[in-house]
XYZ file of C-alpha atoms in Angstrom:
491
model
C 46.514 137.295 102.657
C 48.536 137.676 105.940
C 51.603 135.678 106.337
C 52.953 134.014 109.302
C 56.471 134.977 110.538
C 58.122 132.420 112.698
C 60.547 134.161 114.972
C 63.267 131.852 116.218
C 64.907 132.370 119.549
C 68.718 133.034 119.160
C 70.444 130.074 119.967
C 72.230 126.770 118.557
C 69.160 126.004 116.426
C 68.885 129.217 114.746
C 72.753 129.530 114.270
C 73.013 126.387 112.336
C 70.299 127.058 110.134
C 71.502 130.698 109.332
C 75.190 129.960 108.949
C 74.473 127.717 105.721
C 73.342 130.588 103.612
C 74.676 133.920 105.578
C 78.067 135.304 104.406
C 80.934 134.068 106.362
C 81.557 137.267 107.999
C 77.869 137.479 109.283
C 78.093 134.174 110.550
C 81.214 134.966 112.625
C 79.856 137.817 114.123
C 76.373 136.112 114.722
C 78.395 133.429 116.862
C 80.426 135.878 118.675
C 77.165 137.824 119.825
C 75.575 134.478 120.840
C 78.649 133.792 122.918
C 78.785 137.054 124.468
C 75.231 137.060 125.318
C 75.258 133.481 126.768
C 72.837 132.420 124.353
C 74.889 129.432 123.506
C 76.230 128.148 126.554
C 78.043 124.833 127.685
C 80.593 122.655 126.194
C 78.635 120.652 123.641
C 76.405 123.462 121.963
C 79.718 125.548 121.846
C 81.811 122.859 119.813
C 78.839 122.090 117.705
C 78.700 125.703 116.520
C 82.284 126.228 116.244
C 83.019 123.161 113.993
C 79.853 124.049 111.496
C 81.393 127.658 111.553
C 84.720 126.405 110.975
C 83.481 124.143 107.844
C 81.782 127.401 106.693
C 85.194 129.179 106.886
C 87.623 126.680 105.026
C 84.792 126.336 102.470
C 84.503 129.891 101.749
C 88.278 130.266 101.578
C 89.513 130.833 98.018
C 93.364 130.624 98.389
C 95.192 127.471 98.026
C 98.022 128.629 100.147
C 97.932 126.632 103.234
C 99.697 129.069 105.444
C 97.179 131.658 104.805
C 94.539 129.168 105.597
C 95.838 128.526 108.819
C 96.202 132.061 109.299
C 92.310 132.719 108.486
C 91.633 129.910 110.910
C 93.798 131.163 113.808
C 92.227 134.664 113.660
C 88.601 133.393 113.628
C 89.511 131.250 116.491
C 91.254 134.226 118.572
C 87.854 136.325 118.029
C 85.712 133.431 119.295
C 87.860 132.697 121.916
C 87.838 136.222 123.272
C 84.282 136.628 122.951
C 83.976 133.807 125.653
C 87.371 132.461 127.262
C 85.714 130.191 129.848
C 83.908 128.128 127.037
C 86.967 126.249 126.247
C 85.478 123.768 123.785
C 85.559 126.646 121.250
C 89.150 126.837 121.312
C 89.565 122.972 121.195
C 87.327 122.684 118.111
C 89.496 125.353 116.441
C 92.707 123.718 117.600
C 91.236 120.381 116.243
C 90.749 122.217 112.905
C 94.054 123.546 112.730
C 95.554 120.267 113.531
C 93.260 118.524 110.446
C 94.884 121.361 107.999
C 98.483 120.568 109.130
C 97.961 116.931 109.052
C 96.887 117.182 105.515
C 99.353 119.367 104.297
C 102.050 117.056 105.807
C 100.583 114.085 103.856
C 100.143 115.977 100.731
C 103.994 117.262 100.984
C 105.026 113.667 101.619
C 102.817 112.436 98.647
C 104.543 115.153 96.502
C 108.133 114.268 97.573
C 107.597 110.802 96.543
C 105.988 111.980 93.329
C 109.026 114.177 92.662
C 111.310 111.275 92.691
C 109.192 109.540 89.994
C 108.459 112.425 88.017
C 111.759 114.191 88.154
C 113.690 111.239 86.823
C 111.804 111.479 83.447
C 112.913 115.049 82.720
C 116.638 114.394 83.771
C 119.198 114.618 81.039
C 120.577 111.226 80.246
C 124.221 110.568 81.057
C 126.112 108.484 78.547
C 126.976 105.096 79.846
C 130.699 104.657 79.237
C 131.077 101.155 80.898
C 129.300 99.281 77.870
C 131.265 101.250 75.306
C 134.358 99.268 75.306
C 133.119 95.876 77.005
C 135.943 93.424 76.908
C 135.298 90.256 74.935
C 134.816 86.751 76.498
C 137.970 84.617 76.620
C 137.936 81.849 74.281
C 139.961 79.507 76.397
C 138.657 79.466 80.199
C 140.700 77.121 82.546
C 138.976 73.984 83.504
C 140.472 74.982 87.245
C 137.588 77.080 88.272
C 136.881 78.374 91.994
C 133.114 78.034 90.962
C 133.809 74.625 89.529
C 135.778 73.112 92.096
C 133.798 74.858 94.949
C 130.033 74.524 93.839
C 129.501 73.488 90.500
C 131.103 70.011 90.307
C 129.882 66.733 92.598
C 132.179 65.749 95.319
C 134.885 63.195 94.503
C 134.738 59.819 95.632
C 137.180 58.447 98.454
C 139.191 56.613 95.569
C 140.065 59.907 93.634
C 143.331 61.652 94.163
C 143.131 64.596 96.272
C 145.434 67.501 96.536
C 146.947 66.986 100.085
C 149.716 69.722 100.359
C 150.430 73.457 99.613
C 153.504 72.158 97.022
C 151.038 70.088 95.067
C 148.651 73.002 95.055
C 151.485 75.425 93.766
C 152.437 73.074 91.362
C 149.127 72.873 89.911
C 148.632 76.581 89.435
C 152.049 76.685 87.517
C 150.909 74.148 85.072
C 147.683 75.801 84.699
C 149.142 79.572 84.739
C 149.121 80.174 81.148
C 145.493 79.236 80.747
C 144.368 81.614 83.609
C 141.556 83.845 82.805
C 141.797 87.816 83.578
C 140.867 89.043 86.960
C 137.133 88.582 87.725
C 134.870 91.939 87.053
C 131.308 92.512 85.959
C 132.124 91.798 82.662
C 133.639 88.585 82.501
C 132.317 85.298 83.461
C 133.665 81.717 84.552
C 131.805 80.226 82.021
C 132.945 76.676 80.973
C 133.684 76.322 76.865
C 135.155 73.036 76.849
C 133.350 69.961 75.322
C 131.569 68.926 78.369
C 127.998 69.856 79.218
C 127.929 73.348 79.973
C 126.959 74.295 83.587
C 125.833 77.740 84.096
C 126.469 79.296 87.433
C 124.289 81.491 89.217
C 126.699 84.352 89.098
C 126.592 83.809 85.188
C 122.628 84.434 85.238
C 123.261 87.619 87.166
C 126.035 88.988 85.007
C 124.754 88.151 81.774
C 120.635 87.711 81.727
C 119.476 86.082 78.486
C 116.166 87.967 78.694
C 115.451 91.297 80.260
C 113.892 91.274 83.654
C 110.252 92.261 83.762
C 110.961 94.295 86.751
C 114.238 95.838 86.068
C 114.778 99.276 85.595
C 114.887 100.104 81.556
C 117.568 102.039 80.479
C 117.222 105.679 79.406
C 115.438 108.419 80.972
C 114.359 106.184 83.477
C 117.337 105.251 84.851
C 118.660 106.179 88.072
C 121.960 107.442 86.884
C 122.391 111.119 86.512
C 119.709 112.288 88.690
C 119.072 116.082 89.012
C 116.903 117.931 91.482
C 113.471 119.503 90.525
C 113.616 123.714 90.326
C 111.975 125.725 93.026
C 109.440 126.918 90.475
C 108.351 123.525 89.720
C 107.927 122.739 93.531
C 105.873 126.443 94.030
C 103.755 125.181 90.650
C 103.006 121.789 92.171
C 102.033 122.937 95.516
C 99.841 125.946 94.496
C 97.842 123.595 92.172
C 96.990 121.282 95.265
C 93.749 122.392 96.853
C 93.276 120.607 100.290
C 90.133 122.130 101.165
C 87.907 119.048 100.261
C 90.069 116.926 102.461
C 90.060 119.602 105.639
C 86.270 119.807 105.182
C 86.246 116.066 105.409
C 87.935 116.062 108.402
C 85.685 118.688 109.868
C 82.815 116.582 109.275
C 84.667 113.963 111.213
C 84.679 115.895 113.998
C 80.790 116.957 113.712
C 79.904 113.166 113.565
C 82.122 112.567 116.605
C 80.066 115.438 118.705
C 77.185 113.335 117.532
C 78.124 109.964 118.819
C 80.351 110.989 122.040
C 77.888 110.216 124.421
C 77.015 106.663 123.059
C 80.427 106.180 122.679
C 81.003 106.695 126.373
C 78.028 105.140 127.526
C 79.568 101.869 125.632
C 81.819 101.306 128.948
C 79.192 101.674 131.261
C 78.571 97.975 131.615
C 82.569 97.807 132.440
C 82.194 99.968 135.659
C 78.956 99.749 137.155
C 77.878 96.552 138.786
C 74.766 95.324 140.206
C 73.301 96.453 143.489
C 75.867 99.233 143.758
C 74.946 102.855 145.035
C 75.955 105.629 142.415
C 76.030 109.102 143.593
C 75.709 111.649 140.825
C 75.477 115.416 140.423
C 73.754 117.594 137.809
C 71.829 116.892 134.775
C 74.544 115.919 132.423
C 73.383 114.143 129.406
C 76.496 112.186 129.227
C 76.024 110.911 132.943
C 72.363 110.201 132.125
C 73.217 108.087 129.365
C 76.113 106.385 130.811
C 73.683 105.369 133.663
C 70.827 104.446 131.316
C 72.978 101.981 129.594
C 74.261 100.335 132.686
C 70.450 99.937 133.710
C 69.680 97.743 130.842
C 71.557 94.912 132.233
C 72.501 96.031 135.997
C 69.872 96.676 138.577
C 71.511 99.507 140.962
C 70.647 102.645 143.034
C 71.231 106.338 142.065
C 71.552 109.081 144.630
C 70.932 112.463 142.709
C 72.269 115.559 144.533
C 70.109 118.408 143.393
C 72.939 120.986 142.617
C 71.086 123.978 144.134
C 70.921 126.588 143.151
C 71.825 127.089 139.437
C 70.886 123.318 138.364
C 68.454 121.985 140.722
C 65.181 122.600 138.050
C 67.062 120.620 135.557
C 67.891 117.981 138.013
C 64.532 117.458 139.128
C 63.127 117.565 135.384
C 65.536 114.640 134.645
C 64.711 112.627 137.630
C 60.973 112.892 136.683
C 61.443 112.743 132.824
C 59.947 115.964 132.107
C 62.603 118.246 130.563
C 61.528 121.986 130.401
C 64.468 122.851 128.530
C 64.130 124.175 125.036
C 66.132 122.688 122.102
C 69.115 125.087 122.089
C 70.574 123.617 125.375
C 72.334 120.419 125.308
C 69.244 118.582 126.809
C 66.729 118.562 124.335
C 64.023 116.053 124.351
C 65.291 113.884 122.059
C 68.148 113.179 124.599
C 65.822 111.190 127.112
C 63.333 108.611 125.717
C 62.653 107.761 129.445
C 63.715 109.056 132.898
C 65.988 107.177 135.009
C 63.121 105.656 137.042
C 61.439 104.228 133.988
C 64.577 102.232 133.051
C 64.257 100.509 136.546
C 66.846 102.619 138.373
C 66.011 103.385 142.210
C 66.746 107.435 142.166
C 66.638 109.060 145.562
C 66.917 112.704 145.074
C 68.724 114.551 148.058
C 69.771 118.291 148.926
C 73.354 118.833 148.444
C 73.801 119.535 152.364
C 73.148 115.407 152.823
C 75.994 114.356 150.331
C 78.654 113.806 152.949
C 76.241 111.999 155.479
C 75.376 109.553 152.664
C 78.931 109.314 151.297
C 80.007 106.655 153.298
C 77.447 103.983 151.786
C 78.009 105.151 148.195
C 79.986 102.770 146.375
C 81.092 105.093 143.412
C 80.758 108.868 142.174
C 80.110 109.538 138.609
C 80.322 113.306 137.551
C 80.072 115.348 134.297
C 82.591 118.169 133.837
C 82.421 121.476 131.616
C 86.106 121.247 130.599
C 89.247 118.970 131.376
C 92.371 120.515 131.765
C 95.929 119.530 130.527
C 96.865 118.701 134.336
C 94.020 116.381 134.810
C 92.011 118.610 136.726
C 88.526 119.918 135.466
C 86.016 122.340 135.777
C 82.749 121.096 136.875
C 79.262 122.579 138.292
C 79.592 124.333 141.515
C 79.519 121.921 144.477
C 81.519 119.053 142.452
C 84.806 120.004 144.402
C 82.604 119.568 147.656
C 81.453 116.474 146.693
C 84.930 114.733 145.346
C 86.408 116.051 148.828
C 83.710 114.083 150.679
C 84.450 110.764 148.361
C 88.341 111.036 149.040
C 87.430 111.370 152.769
C 85.575 108.212 152.752
C 87.837 106.408 150.175
C 85.061 106.294 147.534
C 86.380 106.154 143.947
C 85.379 109.207 141.912
C 84.722 108.577 137.827
C 84.255 111.546 135.604
C 82.848 110.731 132.370
C 83.728 113.272 129.333
C 84.397 113.620 125.486
C 87.550 113.962 124.292
C 86.284 117.346 122.756
C 86.377 118.838 126.203
C 89.928 117.947 127.009
C 92.063 121.405 126.484
C 95.520 121.441 126.298
C 95.627 124.717 128.501
C 97.208 124.468 131.777
C 95.609 126.131 134.755
C 98.095 128.881 135.931
C 95.367 130.938 137.317
C 92.526 128.963 138.885
C 90.239 131.886 139.769
C 90.087 132.773 136.011
C 88.294 129.777 135.088
C 85.341 130.332 137.629
C 82.266 131.737 135.887
C 79.788 133.754 138.440
C 75.962 133.872 138.097
C 73.123 135.877 139.321
C 73.855 136.309 142.879
C 69.873 136.514 143.322
C 69.528 132.891 142.911
C 71.386 132.803 146.417
C 70.169 135.799 148.187
C 67.006 137.415 147.098
C 67.034 141.193 146.293
C 63.629 141.396 148.042
C 65.936 141.310 151.397
C 67.528 144.763 150.599
C 68.783 145.516 153.921
C 70.865 142.522 154.139
C 71.914 142.609 150.663
C 73.470 146.145 151.230
C 75.589 144.904 154.139
C 76.974 141.399 152.334
C 78.676 140.695 149.299
C 76.985 137.404 147.548
C 78.619 135.433 145.055
C 77.301 132.812 143.023
C 79.895 130.753 141.591
C 78.769 128.413 138.364
C 81.733 126.296 138.362
C 84.467 124.593 140.598
C 87.968 123.642 139.710
C 88.460 120.006 141.164
C 92.104 119.034 141.102
C 93.628 115.833 139.435
C 94.332 114.250 143.029
C 90.624 114.327 143.793
C 89.580 112.201 140.622
C 90.200 108.446 140.039
C 89.091 107.934 136.640
C 88.397 109.345 133.277
C 85.961 107.544 130.856
C 86.256 109.242 127.554
C 84.886 107.940 123.990
C 88.301 106.504 123.781
C 88.136 104.347 126.923
C 89.296 105.046 130.735
C 92.386 106.860 131.719
C 93.658 107.698 134.644
C 94.658 111.561 135.158
C 98.262 111.138 134.506
C 97.671 109.683 131.277
C 95.549 112.798 129.905
C 98.740 114.369 128.318
C 98.991 111.452 125.803
C 95.549 112.346 124.566
C 96.252 115.833 124.397
C 99.367 115.252 122.042
C 97.413 112.845 120.099
C 94.444 115.105 119.292
C 96.501 118.689 119.338
C 99.696 120.461 117.946
C 102.324 122.225 120.232
C 102.349 125.142 117.979
C 98.362 125.441 118.330
C 98.226 125.579 122.002
C 98.324 129.313 121.956
C 95.872 130.569 119.786
C 96.499 134.198 120.152
C 100.034 133.491 118.413
C 99.550 133.732 114.760
C 102.240 132.475 112.568
C-alpha cells in the first residue's frame, strides 16, 4: 500500500505546525533559517511566527527565576533580530514579551509586599502592653463643672438665668470647685458624670471606653501592629522562588497573538471617520490593512480609489488585488481569506495607474492612504519603494497623507542611519540580464523600501485610534520598556 507524503513549502504555515511539537532549540533554528532565506517576510508573518515561538520558549522554560527567564528571552531575541535585522517586527514582539514578563514580575512583587505585611504580623514576637498594667481608677467624685457639660452636653440657658459675665466671677467659681477637680485629661480618664442626675454619655467617653468590642477593631495579641518585625531574607527568597509566573506570561503572549489577528478589523473600524462620500483616494501597493480599511468605508460611502501599481516589486499583487484574483500562497500576508471580494465588487470605482502618473493626478486627490512596513520612534516610516515619491507629491499639492498601521509595527528604534533600513531586491526586475552589454556598463539597484520622514505624514491610524506623528513617542513608552530598547544588552 503506497503512502502519500505531503510536502509543505517552507513558510509561516509549516512553521506554526512544527513549533507545537518540535523541541524549542529546533524551532528557534527553524525560524532563523526561514528569516535568513526570506521564506517568511513582511511584518505580519514575522510577528506571528515570533509570538508563537516566544510562547513556546516561555512554556518550555523550567526555572522559576524571573531574571533568568528575561535573559533567555533576550538571547533568543538577539538571534532572531541578527538573522534579519530589517524585519523590525521581530524585535518589537520580543520587546513586548519582555514587557509582559517585567509587568507580571512587578505585580507579583507588589502582591507579595502587601502579603508580607499581613503574614509577617502573625509571626512577630508580642510586646507586652505596659499601658494597661497600672490603669488608674476612675474618680468617684467628678466635678459638675465639666467643659463637655457646659460646652456641648447641657442645653443652652434661658435669658433669665444668671450668666458669668466677668473674669473675676469665673476665677471665683474655679476656686470654689478646686478641691473637686478631676485629674488631668488622659486616655484612661473620662469626664463621665456620676451625680444623681440622668447620666449623659459624651462621644469622648464612647471612644475612650467602648462597652463592646468593635467588629472592625484590631484584635489584641499577635495581630496587633505593636512590635512589628521585618521578614528575613530567607523568607523572601522562598516566597519568590515558589511563585511561577509562566502561566501569566503565556496568557499575555496569547493576548499579543489575538491582537495580531484582530488588528486590521480594529483599524478598519475608524474608516468611516476619515473617508467621506465622493472623495478620491490614492493608495499604493497591496496592503491588507489598506484594503480592509477601504472595504469597511465602502459599506456606507461611495468614493473613488486611484491605485498606483507599485512597479516592479509589487505590481502583480496590486493587479490581483484590484481584480480580486489573488495569486499569492497562504504563507504571505495576503491569503484568500483576507479578500472576500475585490474593491470593485464593493461598489468602489478603482482606477489603476502607472507610478509615473501619480504627480499628474495628485491635484485631484483628496487623501492619500498608505500602508507601511515599520514605523520608527521619530514618526518616520519604512514603506514600499515609491512611497516617498508619493508623499512628496502630496506635500507639494497640500494633500493629507494618512498611514494605517498596527501598533506591532511601531518600533522604539531611532533611525540614525537611514540607508541601513533599506533592503535591495533583484536588479533584474529593473534591467533584464538579457541586455548584457548595458548591464556591464551600469550599476542597477532595486530598493524594496523607502524611508519616509515624519514631516511628510499628517496622521497615523492604528488599532488604538488616530495619532499625529509627534504623539508616537507616547505609544512607544506605553508598549515598550526603556531597558528593552537595545536587545543586544543582556542584563
